[in-house]
């Protein structure tokens, strides 16, 4: 079975400071991992994904995430927060080798960026 | 813009009623997924179609049904609506129905049941 735990429901940072959003996953099989972002009253946008190549994955808008199998983690980071980063972020897992594409979502982390 | 369209954007209806949500996938995508986002349950997978055939079912109530048509658009039918069905319903599409494919999400349909 697949599941995701986002360790913080809310994270607040000042503009220009680093961002860390934490995610742990559980998967019976080799996982694909994703981070999606949801801005207010908008749909979900893919930030980045890990399938099986490099463990450090770079995404859009300066975000990156590192897959750590030994820690079953896939934390999202950004060196310097921008006001436009304020949104809800979802860590997502699926079964990489599956012929089904079902996604399992974490409960989300609300990121607030202070000026 | 993901290329996935959903209509309507908002829907307000009464308990006991039936509604239909529509989704058009990205051009060329054969697989369509429906998800429900609510405050208490978070984002949950409902159902998946691939090239017109049902592929997988998640936490979908018996009062809900879906289908994918030959032109690949999909409809989610919700009947005997209850207050608890109020939620944001997302459609997503991918080229193929595998676990490593990126799913592209539509803007969602916000359903309010009064």
Short mmCIF file of C-alpha atoms in Angstrom, two decimals:
data_model
loop_
_atom_site.label_atom_id
_atom_site.label_comp_id
_atom_site.label_asym_id
_atom_site.label_seq_id
_atom_site.Cartn_x
_atom_site.Cartn_y
_atom_site.Cartn_z
CA UNK A 1 0.00 0.00 0.00
CA UNK A 2 1.04 3.56 -0.61
CA UNK A 3 0.72 6.50 1.78
CA UNK A 4 2.23 9.91 2.36
CA UNK A 5 2.79 11.91 5.52
CA UNK A 6 3.48 15.60 5.29
CA UNK A 7 5.04 16.44 8.60
CA UNK A 8 3.92 20.07 8.81
CA UNK A 9 0.43 21.33 8.06
CA UNK A 10 1.66 24.96 8.08
CA UNK A 11 5.06 26.51 7.39
CA UNK A 12 5.79 30.22 7.64
CA UNK A 13 8.95 31.85 6.32
CA UNK A 14 10.16 35.35 5.56
CA UNK A 15 10.76 36.38 1.98
CA UNK A 16 14.33 35.59 0.96
CA UNK A 17 14.80 32.79 3.52
CA UNK A 18 15.01 29.06 2.73
CA UNK A 19 11.94 26.86 2.45
CA UNK A 20 11.76 23.25 3.69
CA UNK A 21 8.57 21.22 3.34
CA UNK A 22 8.89 17.71 4.73
CA UNK A 23 7.41 14.54 3.31
CA UNK A 24 7.72 10.89 4.26
CA UNK A 25 6.22 8.12 2.18
CA UNK A 26 5.35 4.48 2.54
CA UNK A 27 5.26 2.22 -0.49
CA UNK A 28 5.17 -1.52 -0.99
CA UNK A 29 6.80 -1.08 -4.38
CA UNK A 30 9.28 1.24 -6.05
CA UNK A 31 7.62 4.63 -5.87
CA UNK A 32 7.21 7.55 -8.16
CA UNK A 33 7.08 10.73 -6.09
CA UNK A 34 5.69 14.12 -7.00
CA UNK A 35 5.22 17.55 -5.51
CA UNK A 36 2.21 19.54 -6.67
CA UNK A 37 1.32 23.12 -5.76
CA UNK A 38 -2.16 24.58 -5.43
CA UNK A 39 -2.61 28.33 -5.44
CA UNK A 40 -5.89 29.72 -4.05
CA UNK A 41 -8.85 28.89 -6.26
CA UNK A 42 -6.59 27.18 -8.77
CA UNK A 43 -5.94 23.64 -9.91
CA UNK A 44 -2.91 21.53 -9.08
CA UNK A 45 0.35 22.27 -10.84
CA UNK A 46 3.26 19.85 -11.00
CA UNK A 47 6.43 21.22 -9.39
CA UNK A 48 8.68 18.21 -9.88
CA UNK A 49 8.71 14.43 -10.00
CA UNK A 50 11.03 11.53 -9.18
CA UNK A 51 10.75 8.28 -11.10
CA UNK A 52 14.08 6.47 -10.86
CA UNK A 53 16.84 8.60 -12.26
CA UNK A 54 18.81 11.16 -10.22
CA UNK A 55 17.83 11.29 -6.56
CA UNK A 56 18.07 15.10 -6.54
CA UNK A 57 15.26 16.40 -8.66
CA UNK A 58 15.00 19.98 -9.88
CA UNK A 59 11.63 21.49 -10.55
CA UNK A 60 10.07 24.75 -11.62
CA UNK A 61 10.46 28.09 -9.84
CA UNK A 62 13.71 27.11 -8.12
CA UNK A 63 12.30 24.20 -6.12
CA UNK A 64 14.08 20.91 -5.73
CA UNK A 65 13.59 17.68 -3.80
CA UNK A 66 15.82 14.82 -2.77
CA UNK A 67 14.72 11.20 -2.75
CA UNK A 68 16.22 9.36 0.23
CA UNK A 69 15.25 5.72 0.15
CA UNK A 70 16.86 4.88 3.49
CA UNK A 71 14.81 7.58 5.20
CA UNK A 72 11.70 7.12 2.97
CA UNK A 73 11.69 10.88 2.55
CA UNK A 74 11.17 13.32 -0.30
CA UNK A 75 11.55 16.78 1.21
CA UNK A 76 10.97 19.90 -0.91
CA UNK A 77 13.37 22.82 -0.65
CA UNK A 78 13.97 26.24 -2.12
CA UNK A 79 16.95 28.45 -1.23
CA UNK A 80 15.06 31.73 -1.16
CA UNK A 81 11.32 32.15 -0.72
CA UNK A 82 9.33 34.58 -2.81
CA UNK A 83 5.94 36.07 -2.00
CA UNK A 84 4.48 34.24 -5.01
CA UNK A 85 5.42 30.89 -3.40
CA UNK A 86 2.60 31.24 -0.86
CA UNK A 87 0.30 28.31 -1.63
CA UNK A 88 -0.57 24.78 -0.55
CA UNK A 89 1.90 22.05 -1.42
CA UNK A 90 1.08 18.36 -1.81
CA UNK A 91 3.49 15.46 -1.68
CA UNK A 92 2.20 12.58 -3.80
CA UNK A 93 3.20 8.95 -4.31
CA UNK A 94 2.29 6.36 -6.89
CA UNK A 95 3.47 2.86 -7.66
CA UNK A 96 6.06 3.35 -10.38
CA UNK A 97 5.74 -0.01 -12.09
CA UNK A 98 2.01 -0.16 -11.90
CA UNK A 99 -0.24 -0.24 -14.94
CA UNK A 100 -2.64 1.85 -12.90
CA UNK A 101 -1.90 5.51 -12.33
CA UNK A 102 -3.61 6.14 -9.03
CA UNK A 103 -2.04 8.93 -6.96
CA UNK A 104 -1.93 9.01 -3.16
CA UNK A 105 -1.85 12.52 -1.70
CA UNK A 106 -0.53 13.86 1.56
CA UNK A 107 -2.78 16.22 3.54
CA UNK A 108 -0.89 19.25 2.27
CA UNK A 109 1.38 21.93 3.74
CA UNK A 110 0.22 25.53 3.66
CA UNK A 111 3.19 27.81 3.01
CA UNK A 112 2.95 31.42 4.16
CA UNK A 113 5.61 33.90 3.07
CA UNK A 114 5.99 37.10 5.10
CA UNK A 115 7.40 40.26 3.51
CA UNK B 1 -2.83 26.21 -18.28
CA UNK B 2 -2.63 22.41 -18.08
CA UNK B 3 -4.75 21.76 -21.15
CA UNK B 4 -7.37 19.91 -19.11
CA UNK B 5 -10.74 21.62 -19.06
CA UNK B 6 -13.58 21.12 -16.61
CA UNK B 7 -17.11 22.45 -16.67
CA UNK B 8 -18.86 23.93 -14.86
CA UNK B 9 -16.49 25.84 -12.56
CA UNK B 10 -19.11 26.17 -9.84
CA UNK B 11 -22.28 24.26 -9.10
CA UNK B 12 -24.83 24.94 -6.39
CA UNK B 13 -27.60 22.45 -5.91
CA UNK B 14 -29.89 20.95 -3.28
CA UNK B 15 -29.79 17.69 -1.38
CA UNK B 16 -31.27 14.78 -3.28
CA UNK B 17 -30.45 16.24 -6.68
CA UNK B 18 -28.23 14.85 -9.43
CA UNK B 19 -25.42 16.67 -11.23
CA UNK B 20 -22.97 15.93 -14.03
CA UNK B 21 -19.40 17.18 -14.11
CA UNK B 22 -17.55 17.21 -17.39
CA UNK B 23 -13.87 16.88 -18.19
CA UNK B 24 -11.90 17.17 -21.43
CA UNK B 25 -8.39 15.72 -21.20
CA UNK B 26 -5.26 17.16 -22.76
CA UNK B 27 -4.97 16.50 -26.45
CA UNK B 28 -3.59 13.00 -26.95
CA UNK B 29 -4.07 11.81 -23.36
CA UNK B 30 -5.93 8.53 -23.13
CA UNK B 31 -6.27 8.22 -19.36
CA UNK B 32 -8.61 10.27 -17.19
CA UNK B 33 -8.77 10.36 -13.41
CA UNK B 34 -11.28 11.90 -11.01
CA UNK B 35 -10.33 13.14 -7.54
CA UNK B 36 -12.33 14.71 -4.73
CA UNK B 37 -10.88 17.38 -2.45
CA UNK B 38 -12.68 18.04 0.83
CA UNK B 39 -11.62 19.60 4.10
CA UNK B 40 -12.05 16.43 6.14
CA UNK B 41 -10.81 13.81 3.65
CA UNK B 42 -8.20 15.78 1.73
CA UNK B 43 -7.52 14.76 -1.87
CA UNK B 44 -8.86 11.32 -2.70
CA UNK B 45 -8.82 9.25 -5.85
CA UNK B 46 -12.26 8.33 -7.11
CA UNK B 47 -11.97 6.53 -10.42
CA UNK B 48 -9.78 6.08 -13.50
CA UNK B 49 -10.56 5.46 -17.16
CA UNK B 50 -8.25 4.50 -19.96
CA UNK B 51 -9.35 4.72 -23.58
CA UNK B 52 -13.00 4.35 -22.66
CA UNK B 53 -12.64 1.52 -20.16
CA UNK B 54 -12.81 1.74 -16.40
CA UNK B 55 -9.35 0.97 -15.05
CA UNK B 56 -9.41 1.45 -11.29
CA UNK B 57 -11.79 2.48 -8.54
CA UNK B 58 -10.94 4.26 -5.36
CA UNK B 59 -13.16 5.70 -2.66
CA UNK B 60 -16.11 6.30 -4.95
CA UNK B 61 -19.59 6.06 -3.49
CA UNK B 62 -22.22 3.90 -5.15
CA UNK B 63 -24.25 7.07 -5.75
CA UNK B 64 -21.45 8.28 -8.01
CA UNK B 65 -20.68 6.97 -11.47
CA UNK B 66 -18.48 7.99 -14.36
CA UNK B 67 -17.77 7.19 -17.96
CA UNK B 68 -15.32 8.06 -20.70
CA UNK B 69 -16.69 8.61 -24.16
CA UNK B 70 -15.19 7.70 -27.58
CA UNK B 71 -13.88 11.27 -27.96
CA UNK B 72 -12.10 10.68 -24.60
CA UNK B 73 -13.97 13.29 -22.61
CA UNK B 74 -15.30 12.05 -19.30
CA UNK B 75 -18.31 12.75 -17.12
CA UNK B 76 -18.75 12.21 -13.39
CA UNK B 77 -22.35 11.77 -12.31
CA UNK B 78 -23.28 12.44 -8.69
CA UNK B 79 -26.79 11.49 -7.59
CA UNK B 80 -28.90 11.64 -4.43
CA UNK B 81 -26.61 14.41 -3.30
CA UNK B 82 -25.91 14.92 0.39
CA UNK B 83 -24.42 17.89 2.24
CA UNK B 84 -21.20 15.94 2.66
CA UNK B 85 -20.71 15.72 -1.10
CA UNK B 86 -19.81 19.40 -1.15
CA UNK B 87 -16.22 19.46 -2.35
CA UNK B 88 -13.86 20.40 -5.14
CA UNK B 89 -13.80 17.76 -7.86
CA UNK B 90 -10.71 17.54 -10.02
CA UNK B 91 -10.17 15.76 -13.26
CA UNK B 92 -6.66 14.84 -14.38
CA UNK B 93 -5.29 13.25 -17.51
CA UNK B 94 -2.14 11.44 -18.58
CA UNK B 95 -0.91 9.88 -21.76
CA UNK B 96 -0.83 6.37 -20.30
CA UNK B 97 -2.21 4.86 -17.12
CA UNK B 98 1.05 4.05 -15.39
CA UNK B 99 2.42 5.10 -12.03
CA UNK B 100 5.28 7.16 -13.44
CA UNK B 101 3.24 9.25 -15.82
CA UNK B 102 2.64 12.87 -14.91
CA UNK B 103 -1.00 13.66 -14.33
CA UNK B 104 -2.16 17.10 -15.47
CA UNK B 105 -5.00 18.56 -13.47
CA UNK B 106 -7.91 20.69 -14.54
CA UNK B 107 -9.05 23.76 -12.57
CA UNK B 108 -11.74 21.78 -10.77
CA UNK B 109 -15.49 22.02 -10.27
CA UNK B 110 -16.58 23.38 -6.91
CA UNK B 111 -19.81 21.70 -5.82
CA UNK B 112 -21.93 23.13 -3.04
CA UNK B 113 -24.89 21.08 -1.84
CA UNK B 114 -27.41 23.05 0.22
#
